[in-house]
Structures are given as C-alpha cells and as structure tokens.
Amino acid sequence: MRVFDPHIHMTSRTTDDYARMYAAGVRALTEPAFWLGQPRTSVGSFCDYFDGLLGWERFRAAQYGIRHHCTIALNPKEANDPRCVEVLDVLPRYLAKDGVVAVGEVGFDSMTDDEEKVFVRQLDLAGEHDLPVLVHTPHRDKAAGTRRTLELVAASGLPPERVLVDHLNETTVGMVADSGCWMGFSIYPDTKMDEHRMVRILADRGLDRMIVNSAADWGHSDPLKTIATGRAMLGHGFTDDDVDRVLWQNPVAFYGQSGRLLLDDEGAGIETGPSATFEGNSVLRGQRPSGQEE
Amino acid sequence: MSATLERVTPHLDGQARAALSTLVDEVTANPGAISTLFPAVGRRVARGPSDADDPDGLRTPRLEDEARTALLVAAAEAWHTEPHRLVDEVSQLYRYGDTDEKRAVLRALPELEAVPGITDAGLSAVADALRTNDLRLIAAAMGRYAAAHLDDPSWRQGVLKCLFVGVPLDAVADLDRRSDAELARMVADYGNERVAAGRSVPSDAWRILNHDPDAVAGRLPAPAAASTAPAQSEED
C-alpha cells in the first residue's frame, strides 16, 4: 500500500511518526498551513511558520524517505484577528515557491464577515497564482458553512475540480459531490469520521474525486488512519487498485494540478544522504532510520 | 538578452536561456514582479549544479543561481532611476527566501555593486548567512562580495567558520590576497585544539598556515605531524 496523506500537520508530530508512517507505506504528504493551538499575534510568527513548512519540515520528512509538500494561507480561525490579517500581503511571495501545491487551509471557522472577506481574497490569490485550493469546513454548523463555502467557490469563477472541500461527513458529502469539487475526509480516532463510515461512503458514492486524510496534528489523532482506511476498504472487498486510487492516485491528481509536486528525485532538490544537514542540523544523529530505501 | 545577462549565465543551455528571457522581459516591464518570479526560477528556467563535482554549489553557482542573478540584474536596470526599490527588494528576497533563494541573492551581490545604497543590504545578508551553519549559505557568503566589503575581523571569522563546518576554501574569494598574520594565528590555534583533541587538521588549513609561517611558528606542532590526514568536517 503506497499512501499520499493529503492533509497532515507534521510540525506537531515527532520523527518517530515519520518512521512509522514510512514503514506503513506513506511516501508523500501535504501539510496545510493552519493554526498552532496557541494564537499568533504578529505577521512575523506566520512567516517563520511558513519558512519552517518549506525548509525544516521538508528536510525532516526527506530524511525518513517521505516527500513533503505544503499549502500556504491565512487560516480561518486567525482570519478574525486584526493583528494577523496583514499576512495576506506576504502570501504572494510564499505562493510562488516550489513545493507549495495549493492555497489552504482557507474557509470558515465561526462564519464571520472577516472570515468571509479573507476567504474570498484567498480564492482570488489561488486564481492569480494558478494554484488549487484546500478548503476547511467548520466544526460547528458544518452543513451551513459548507453550503456557503460552495456558493463562494462558485462565485469565484475557479473551476470546481481545482477545489478540495475537506472534513466532510455523511451530512455534507452530497452537496460537495454535486458541486464538482473534490471531497476530503479526515479520519480521526473519535470525532469527524472513522474508517468504517468512510468505507460505507465510498461504497455508496464510488471513488471519483474522493480524498482521505489523517489530518493528524497536535490533538488526539493518528497519522496511520489513512492506512487503516485502506485496510478497511480491502476488508469490505475493494481491490488493491481501488485502495491505490483513493490513497495515492486521487491526491496526486488533485495536487498535481499545481505542477509543483516533488515526487521525482530529479525535481526535488533535497539532500537525503546520511550526512545531509539542514542549516547544519541533522535529525538522524548519525544514524539512518531503519526501513529507509537507499 | 544583454551582454551582461549572457555573462552571468554561462552554464545555461538554449532552452533555459529562452525560458529565462521570458522572465527577464517580465521583470524589465514590471520589476516588482521579481518577488514571485525569483522563487519560481527552479521550475521555470533550470535547476541543478553547473559542475557535477560540486552538487551543492559550494564552489560554483548552480544553474538556478545564474538565472536568478540575471533577474536581479534586469531588475536593477529597470529600477536604475529608483535604486532604493532594488535595495529593498534584495532585502525582501533574502528575508523571504528559502535556502536556494538566499544563496542566489548572495551569489548575485557582486553584480549589483553599482546600485547606490546596496552595501548595507548586501552586508546584512552576508552577516545573516554567516550566522547559520548551512554550508551552502556560508560558502556563497564568502564569495567576491565578502572579499570586497567585509571588515577584517568578520572576514577572518568567516574563513575560520568555513574550516570548522567543512566548506572548502576554494569557495572563499581572494583568499590569498586577504589572508594575513592574524588569520594564520587563529587557524594555528584552531589546529592546535584539533591536535590536542586527537583529531585531524583540515588540509585546507595549510593554505593559510603556509601563507604566514612566522605567525604560526611555535603555535602548532610541525606540519608533518598532522598534514597528511584527510580533511574532516565538524559534526558539532
């Protein structure tokens, strides 16, 4: 089983997670920019975070045989803080970089006017930078938030096939399916969606435009939930090819629209040898992780 | 492309030149566009070493360094009546750059010498690069710009850092011209610490020690005792 986890916050995870993910079959991932639990209070904090997603985190993943991509945006939660809104001015510099495969996570948290303004502006940025969009749907009032999200996407003029609407469940999947956008599902240990419900949705609706992620972060979450979903699919009678389609081909097709995936060694420009360092730092402490191909 | 742009891109092939030419035209028409074109050079123009024996571009600019230098030269020409805008953009490109982009800014600085007011921005980038432990940035920082502008104490510390982290001294521009007795003393003391710790002295150190033998006399065991070991880079 080869896996592209299309939504995982590795900044909040350990190198042990990278090793376990590699051993289980994860070979590539996308880390969306989001909030960090502790609110940021200045644009500088965002810039350092974006720099980390593009620099240190990509390097750290490569040391464990995993290709790291990211999406860049002002997240919905912090879009409400006037101290953070100026981050919109620096986004174009980051959206131009290699390995940035979408604008995201954008969308709604509490459905405020400020959130909507920032969301719409960032849909425009996606058009200007020729990037797909990763949309977060709210935890509260999800159905109404998803409906409004789809109205704004339609009004933006972006082709729906360049938009992934994430964190869906049984109550929101239908309207996204009808919109032509990609459908994302975050498989969590307790909340949102579990792998068995996911399999039922796949059995009902087919595999077209379906994306499954672990969305693992600093909360109670599991970076191997993509794998668990693959196993549940096989248990239900889906084929290896079906699993590959959902866990690899679909995310590659969606993010591949950016033209900036780093899946081949030639284009990646990342050192992965045992002596590789990032700003002089190595995560390996002189040892190659077991299971890494050479 | 102008003669200057041809000169700063000696290793680009025809296809890369054609792609670069498009970006140069965009920058010439709208120099502010460099803020998003500069990061895109690797995928739009070329990427890779210009010398296969130097994959990280420690001694020689990589292909994307050459193309990015060309964009900065084009922006400098387009902004020649408002040089402060170029100076500000150079600072921003360095601040927001990833390692590849930062290295390219450092490599381009000698081509921007004529821009009024560039020196502070240039030296600030060089100082930032020398604070890192990233071989690629340290090597690029010790190029021609540092040789021409860095004060003696900072330049000597830069050379010593190259020895310490494993940047080949071939990366240091004007090494023989700027080497002096004080640098030889520092390198001799560094060598002495290495020998005391039972470690080898990088062979590059002798390029400096042999330059000022009087400054070294009595400070370091005889060269024959340590000079045959291969160079090793520091891990810590």
PDB file of N, CA, C and O in Angstrom, chain B residues 125-170:
ATOM      1  N   ALA B 125      22.861  40.639   4.528  1.00  0.00           N
ATOM      2  CA  ALA B 125      22.608  39.270   4.053  1.00  0.00           C
ATOM      3  C   ALA B 125      23.826  38.385   4.320  1.00  0.00           C
ATOM      4  O   ALA B 125      23.694  37.242   4.775  1.00  0.00           O
ATOM      5  N   VAL B 126      25.021  38.914   4.050  1.00  0.00           N
ATOM      6  CA  VAL B 126      26.241  38.141   4.285  1.00  0.00           C
ATOM      7  C   VAL B 126      26.353  37.780   5.771  1.00  0.00           C
ATOM      8  O   VAL B 126      26.653  36.632   6.141  1.00  0.00           O
ATOM      9  N   ALA B 127      26.077  38.757   6.647  1.00  0.00           N
ATOM     10  CA  ALA B 127      26.172  38.505   8.089  1.00  0.00           C
ATOM     11  C   ALA B 127      25.171  37.448   8.518  1.00  0.00           C
ATOM     12  O   ALA B 127      25.481  36.560   9.330  1.00  0.00           O
ATOM     13  N   ASP B 128      23.943  37.509   7.978  1.00  0.00           N
ATOM     14  CA  ASP B 128      22.928  36.507   8.325  1.00  0.00           C
ATOM     15  C   ASP B 128      23.387  35.117   7.903  1.00  0.00           C
ATOM     16  O   ASP B 128      23.276  34.154   8.664  1.00  0.00           O
ATOM     17  N   ALA B 129      23.920  35.027   6.687  1.00  0.00           N
ATOM     18  CA  ALA B 129      24.355  33.719   6.174  1.00  0.00           C
ATOM     19  C   ALA B 129      25.481  33.153   7.037  1.00  0.00           C
ATOM     20  O   ALA B 129      25.523  31.946   7.308  1.00  0.00           O
ATOM     21  N   LEU B 130      26.367  34.027   7.485  1.00  0.00           N
ATOM     22  CA  LEU B 130      27.499  33.541   8.295  1.00  0.00           C
ATOM     23  C   LEU B 130      27.064  33.149   9.707  1.00  0.00           C
ATOM     24  O   LEU B 130      27.793  32.456  10.408  1.00  0.00           O
ATOM     25  N   ARG B 131      25.881  33.582  10.134  1.00  0.00           N
ATOM     26  CA  ARG B 131      25.358  33.145  11.436  1.00  0.00           C
ATOM     27  C   ARG B 131      24.782  31.731  11.372  1.00  0.00           C
ATOM     28  O   ARG B 131      24.615  31.081  12.392  1.00  0.00           O
ATOM     29  N   THR B 132      24.413  31.262  10.156  1.00  0.00           N
ATOM     30  CA  THR B 132      23.836  29.916  10.043  1.00  0.00           C
ATOM     31  C   THR B 132      24.950  28.876  10.121  1.00  0.00           C
ATOM     32  O   THR B 132      26.141  29.213  10.152  1.00  0.00           O
ATOM     33  N   ASN B 133      24.549  27.617  10.139  1.00  0.00           N
ATOM     34  CA  ASN B 133      25.514  26.526   9.997  1.00  0.00           C
ATOM     35  C   ASN B 133      25.276  25.795   8.683  1.00  0.00           C
ATOM     36  O   ASN B 133      25.587  24.620   8.567  1.00  0.00           O
ATOM     37  N   ASP B 134      24.680  26.492   7.719  1.00  0.00           N
ATOM     38  CA  ASP B 134      24.341  25.871   6.450  1.00  0.00           C
ATOM     39  C   ASP B 134      25.500  26.070   5.470  1.00  0.00           C
ATOM     40  O   ASP B 134      25.802  27.203   5.082  1.00  0.00           O
ATOM     41  N   LEU B 135      26.134  24.971   5.071  1.00  0.00           N
ATOM     42  CA  LEU B 135      27.320  25.056   4.213  1.00  0.00           C
ATOM     43  C   LEU B 135      27.060  25.850   2.945  1.00  0.00           C
ATOM     44  O   LEU B 135      27.916  26.602   2.474  1.00  0.00           O
ATOM     45  N   ARG B 136      25.857  25.671   2.375  1.00  0.00           N
ATOM     46  CA  ARG B 136      25.550  26.323   1.096  1.00  0.00           C
ATOM     47  C   ARG B 136      25.537  27.843   1.238  1.00  0.00           C
ATOM     48  O   ARG B 136      25.985  28.574   0.364  1.00  0.00           O
ATOM     49  N   LEU B 137      25.004  28.315   2.377  1.00  0.00           N
ATOM     50  CA  LEU B 137      24.926  29.766   2.581  1.00  0.00           C
ATOM     51  C   LEU B 137      26.282  30.338   2.983  1.00  0.00           C
ATOM     52  O   LEU B 137      26.671  31.422   2.534  1.00  0.00           O
ATOM     53  N   ILE B 138      27.001  29.615   3.825  1.00  0.00           N
ATOM     54  CA  ILE B 138      28.308  30.111   4.256  1.00  0.00           C
ATOM     55  C   ILE B 138      29.243  30.228   3.053  1.00  0.00           C
ATOM     56  O   ILE B 138      29.953  31.225   2.881  1.00  0.00           O
ATOM     57  N   ALA B 139      29.223  29.195   2.200  1.00  0.00           N
ATOM     58  CA  ALA B 139      30.089  29.209   1.022  1.00  0.00           C
ATOM     59  C   ALA B 139      29.753  30.396   0.113  1.00  0.00           C
ATOM     60  O   ALA B 139      30.646  31.121  -0.342  1.00  0.00           O
ATOM     61  N   ALA B 140      28.452  30.601  -0.127  1.00  0.00           N
ATOM     62  CA  ALA B 140      28.060  31.705  -1.017  1.00  0.00           C
ATOM     63  C   ALA B 140      28.372  33.053  -0.381  1.00  0.00           C
ATOM     64  O   ALA B 140      28.731  34.017  -1.069  1.00  0.00           O
ATOM     65  N   ALA B 141      28.265  33.130   0.939  1.00  0.00           N
ATOM     66  CA  ALA B 141      28.522  34.398   1.630  1.00  0.00           C
ATOM     67  C   ALA B 141      29.975  34.813   1.532  1.00  0.00           C
ATOM     68  O   ALA B 141      30.293  36.006   1.587  1.00  0.00           O
ATOM     69  N   MET B 142      30.893  33.843   1.406  1.00  0.00           N
ATOM     70  CA  MET B 142      32.317  34.175   1.396  1.00  0.00           C
ATOM     71  C   MET B 142      32.844  34.386  -0.018  1.00  0.00           C
ATOM     72  O   MET B 142      34.042  34.276  -0.272  1.00  0.00           O
ATOM     73  N   GLY B 143      31.977  34.728  -0.935  1.00  0.00           N
ATOM     74  CA  GLY B 143      32.373  34.996  -2.318  1.00  0.00           C
ATOM     75  C   GLY B 143      32.961  36.390  -2.497  1.00  0.00           C
ATOM     76  O   GLY B 143      33.402  37.030  -1.549  1.00  0.00           O
ATOM     77  N   ARG B 144      32.902  36.855  -3.723  1.00  0.00           N
ATOM     78  CA  ARG B 144      33.571  38.122  -4.074  1.00  0.00           C
ATOM     79  C   ARG B 144      33.044  39.309  -3.280  1.00  0.00           C
ATOM     80  O   ARG B 144      33.783  40.253  -2.983  1.00  0.00           O
ATOM     81  N   TYR B 145      31.748  39.278  -2.936  1.00  0.00           N
ATOM     82  CA  TYR B 145      31.196  40.427  -2.227  1.00  0.00           C
ATOM     83  C   TYR B 145      31.826  40.579  -0.847  1.00  0.00           C
ATOM     84  O   TYR B 145      32.225  41.665  -0.432  1.00  0.00           O
ATOM     85  N   ALA B 146      31.944  39.460  -0.138  1.00  0.00           N
ATOM     86  CA  ALA B 146      32.582  39.499   1.179  1.00  0.00           C
ATOM     87  C   ALA B 146      34.043  39.904   1.052  1.00  0.00           C
ATOM     88  O   ALA B 146      34.568  40.690   1.858  1.00  0.00           O
ATOM     89  N   ALA B 147      34.723  39.389   0.029  1.00  0.00           N
ATOM     90  CA  ALA B 147      36.137  39.722  -0.150  1.00  0.00           C
ATOM     91  C   ALA B 147      36.306  41.221  -0.326  1.00  0.00           C
ATOM     92  O   ALA B 147      37.274  41.816   0.165  1.00  0.00           O
ATOM     93  N   ALA B 148      35.347  41.849  -0.997  1.00  0.00           N
ATOM     94  CA  ALA B 148      35.474  43.280  -1.275  1.00  0.00           C
ATOM     95  C   ALA B 148      34.990  44.151  -0.120  1.00  0.00           C
ATOM     96  O   ALA B 148      35.464  45.282   0.041  1.00  0.00           O
ATOM     97  N   HIS B 149      34.047  43.669   0.687  1.00  0.00           N
ATOM     98  CA  HIS B 149      33.378  44.562   1.628  1.00  0.00           C
ATOM     99  C   HIS B 149      33.464  44.180   3.096  1.00  0.00           C
ATOM    100  O   HIS B 149      33.263  45.027   3.966  1.00  0.00           O
ATOM    101  N   LEU B 150      33.711  42.916   3.398  1.00  0.00           N
ATOM    102  CA  LEU B 150      33.633  42.505   4.805  1.00  0.00           C
ATOM    103  C   LEU B 150      34.860  43.039   5.560  1.00  0.00           C
ATOM    104  O   LEU B 150      35.981  42.957   5.061  1.00  0.00           O
ATOM    105  N   ASP B 151      34.628  43.558   6.778  1.00  0.00           N
ATOM    106  CA  ASP B 151      35.757  44.040   7.577  1.00  0.00           C
ATOM    107  C   ASP B 151      36.652  42.858   7.968  1.00  0.00           C
ATOM    108  O   ASP B 151      36.221  41.703   7.953  1.00  0.00           O
ATOM    109  N   ASP B 152      37.889  43.166   8.358  1.00  0.00           N
ATOM    110  CA  ASP B 152      38.871  42.101   8.607  1.00  0.00           C
ATOM    111  C   ASP B 152      38.423  41.093   9.670  1.00  0.00           C
ATOM    112  O   ASP B 152      38.494  39.880   9.425  1.00  0.00           O
ATOM    113  N   PRO B 153      37.959  41.554  10.850  1.00  0.00           N
ATOM    114  CA  PRO B 153      37.580  40.561  11.863  1.00  0.00           C
ATOM    115  C   PRO B 153      36.460  39.624  11.385  1.00  0.00           C
ATOM    116  O   PRO B 153      36.520  38.408  11.610  1.00  0.00           O
ATOM    117  N   SER B 154      35.439  40.178  10.704  1.00  0.00           N
ATOM    118  CA  SER B 154      34.335  39.342  10.238  1.00  0.00           C
ATOM    119  C   SER B 154      34.798  38.381   9.140  1.00  0.00           C
ATOM    120  O   SER B 154      34.383  37.215   9.100  1.00  0.00           O
ATOM    121  N   TRP B 155      35.657  38.910   8.251  1.00  0.00           N
ATOM    122  CA  TRP B 155      36.128  38.051   7.168  1.00  0.00           C
ATOM    123  C   TRP B 155      36.960  36.886   7.727  1.00  0.00           C
ATOM    124  O   TRP B 155      36.789  35.737   7.323  1.00  0.00           O
ATOM    125  N   ARG B 156      37.836  37.187   8.693  1.00  0.00           N
ATOM    126  CA  ARG B 156      38.643  36.109   9.289  1.00  0.00           C
ATOM    127  C   ARG B 156      37.745  35.072   9.968  1.00  0.00           C
ATOM    128  O   ARG B 156      37.949  33.864   9.847  1.00  0.00           O
ATOM    129  N   GLN B 157      36.718  35.556  10.714  1.00  0.00           N
ATOM    130  CA  GLN B 157      35.801  34.620  11.365  1.00  0.00           C
ATOM    131  C   GLN B 157      35.069  33.765  10.323  1.00  0.00           C
ATOM    132  O   GLN B 157      34.811  32.584  10.555  1.00  0.00           O
ATOM    133  N   GLY B 158      34.764  34.380   9.184  1.00  0.00           N
ATOM    134  CA  GLY B 158      34.103  33.635   8.111  1.00  0.00           C
ATOM    135  C   GLY B 158      34.987  32.509   7.586  1.00  0.00           C
ATOM    136  O   GLY B 158      34.520  31.388   7.359  1.00  0.00           O
ATOM    137  N   VAL B 159      36.263  32.813   7.384  1.00  0.00           N
ATOM    138  CA  VAL B 159      37.189  31.786   6.890  1.00  0.00           C
ATOM    139  C   VAL B 159      37.322  30.663   7.920  1.00  0.00           C
ATOM    140  O   VAL B 159      37.283  29.466   7.581  1.00  0.00           O
ATOM    141  N   LEU B 160      37.457  31.047   9.186  1.00  0.00           N
ATOM    142  CA  LEU B 160      37.598  30.040  10.233  1.00  0.00           C
ATOM    143  C   LEU B 160      36.346  29.155  10.296  1.00  0.00           C
ATOM    144  O   LEU B 160      36.424  27.949  10.492  1.00  0.00           O
ATOM    145  N   LYS B 161      35.188  29.790  10.113  1.00  0.00           N
ATOM    146  CA  LYS B 161      33.938  29.020  10.131  1.00  0.00           C
ATOM    147  C   LYS B 161      33.896  28.024   8.972  1.00  0.00           C
ATOM    148  O   LYS B 161      33.423  26.900   9.128  1.00  0.00           O
ATOM    149  N   CYS B 162      34.420  28.447   7.805  1.00  0.00           N
ATOM    150  CA  CYS B 162      34.494  27.523   6.665  1.00  0.00           C
ATOM    151  C   CYS B 162      35.298  26.276   7.051  1.00  0.00           C
ATOM    152  O   CYS B 162      34.870  25.145   6.791  1.00  0.00           O
ATOM    153  N   LEU B 163      36.462  26.494   7.658  1.00  0.00           N
ATOM    154  CA  LEU B 163      37.280  25.353   8.076  1.00  0.00           C
ATOM    155  C   LEU B 163      36.505  24.496   9.073  1.00  0.00           C
ATOM    156  O   LEU B 163      36.523  23.271   9.028  1.00  0.00           O
ATOM    157  N   PHE B 164      35.816  25.147   9.990  1.00  0.00           N
ATOM    158  CA  PHE B 164      35.149  24.470  11.096  1.00  0.00           C
ATOM    159  C   PHE B 164      33.987  23.606  10.619  1.00  0.00           C
ATOM    160  O   PHE B 164      33.824  22.467  11.057  1.00  0.00           O
ATOM    161  N   VAL B 165      33.166  24.140   9.704  1.00  0.00           N
ATOM    162  CA  VAL B 165      31.971  23.393   9.278  1.00  0.00           C
ATOM    163  C   VAL B 165      32.222  22.549   8.031  1.00  0.00           C
ATOM    164  O   VAL B 165      31.385  21.727   7.679  1.00  0.00           O
ATOM    165  N   GLY B 166      33.377  22.763   7.359  1.00  0.00           N
ATOM    166  CA  GLY B 166      33.691  21.919   6.212  1.00  0.00           C
ATOM    167  C   GLY B 166      33.403  22.535   4.859  1.00  0.00           C
ATOM    168  O   GLY B 166      33.223  21.816   3.883  1.00  0.00           O
ATOM    169  N   VAL B 167      33.352  23.850   4.781  1.00  0.00           N
ATOM    170  CA  VAL B 167      33.254  24.499   3.470  1.00  0.00           C
ATOM    171  C   VAL B 167      34.662  24.560   2.864  1.00  0.00           C
ATOM    172  O   VAL B 167      35.586  25.045   3.514  1.00  0.00           O
ATOM    173  N   PRO B 168      34.840  24.038   1.646  1.00  0.00           N
ATOM    174  CA  PRO B 168      36.183  24.085   1.037  1.00  0.00           C
ATOM    175  C   PRO B 168      36.641  25.533   0.840  1.00  0.00           C
ATOM    176  O   PRO B 168      35.836  26.382   0.460  1.00  0.00           O
ATOM    177  N   LEU B 169      37.927  25.803   1.109  1.00  0.00           N
ATOM    178  CA  LEU B 169      38.404  27.186   1.000  1.00  0.00           C
ATOM    179  C   LEU B 169      38.433  27.670  -0.442  1.00  0.00           C
ATOM    180  O   LEU B 169      38.571  28.873  -0.683  1.00  0.00           O
ATOM    181  N   ASP B 170      38.266  26.759  -1.408  1.00  0.00           N
ATOM    182  CA  ASP B 170      38.089  27.204  -2.801  1.00  0.00           C
ATOM    183  C   ASP B 170      36.862  28.105  -2.929  1.00  0.00           C
ATOM    184  O   ASP B 170      36.746  28.876  -3.875  1.00  0.00           O
TER     185      ASP B 170
END
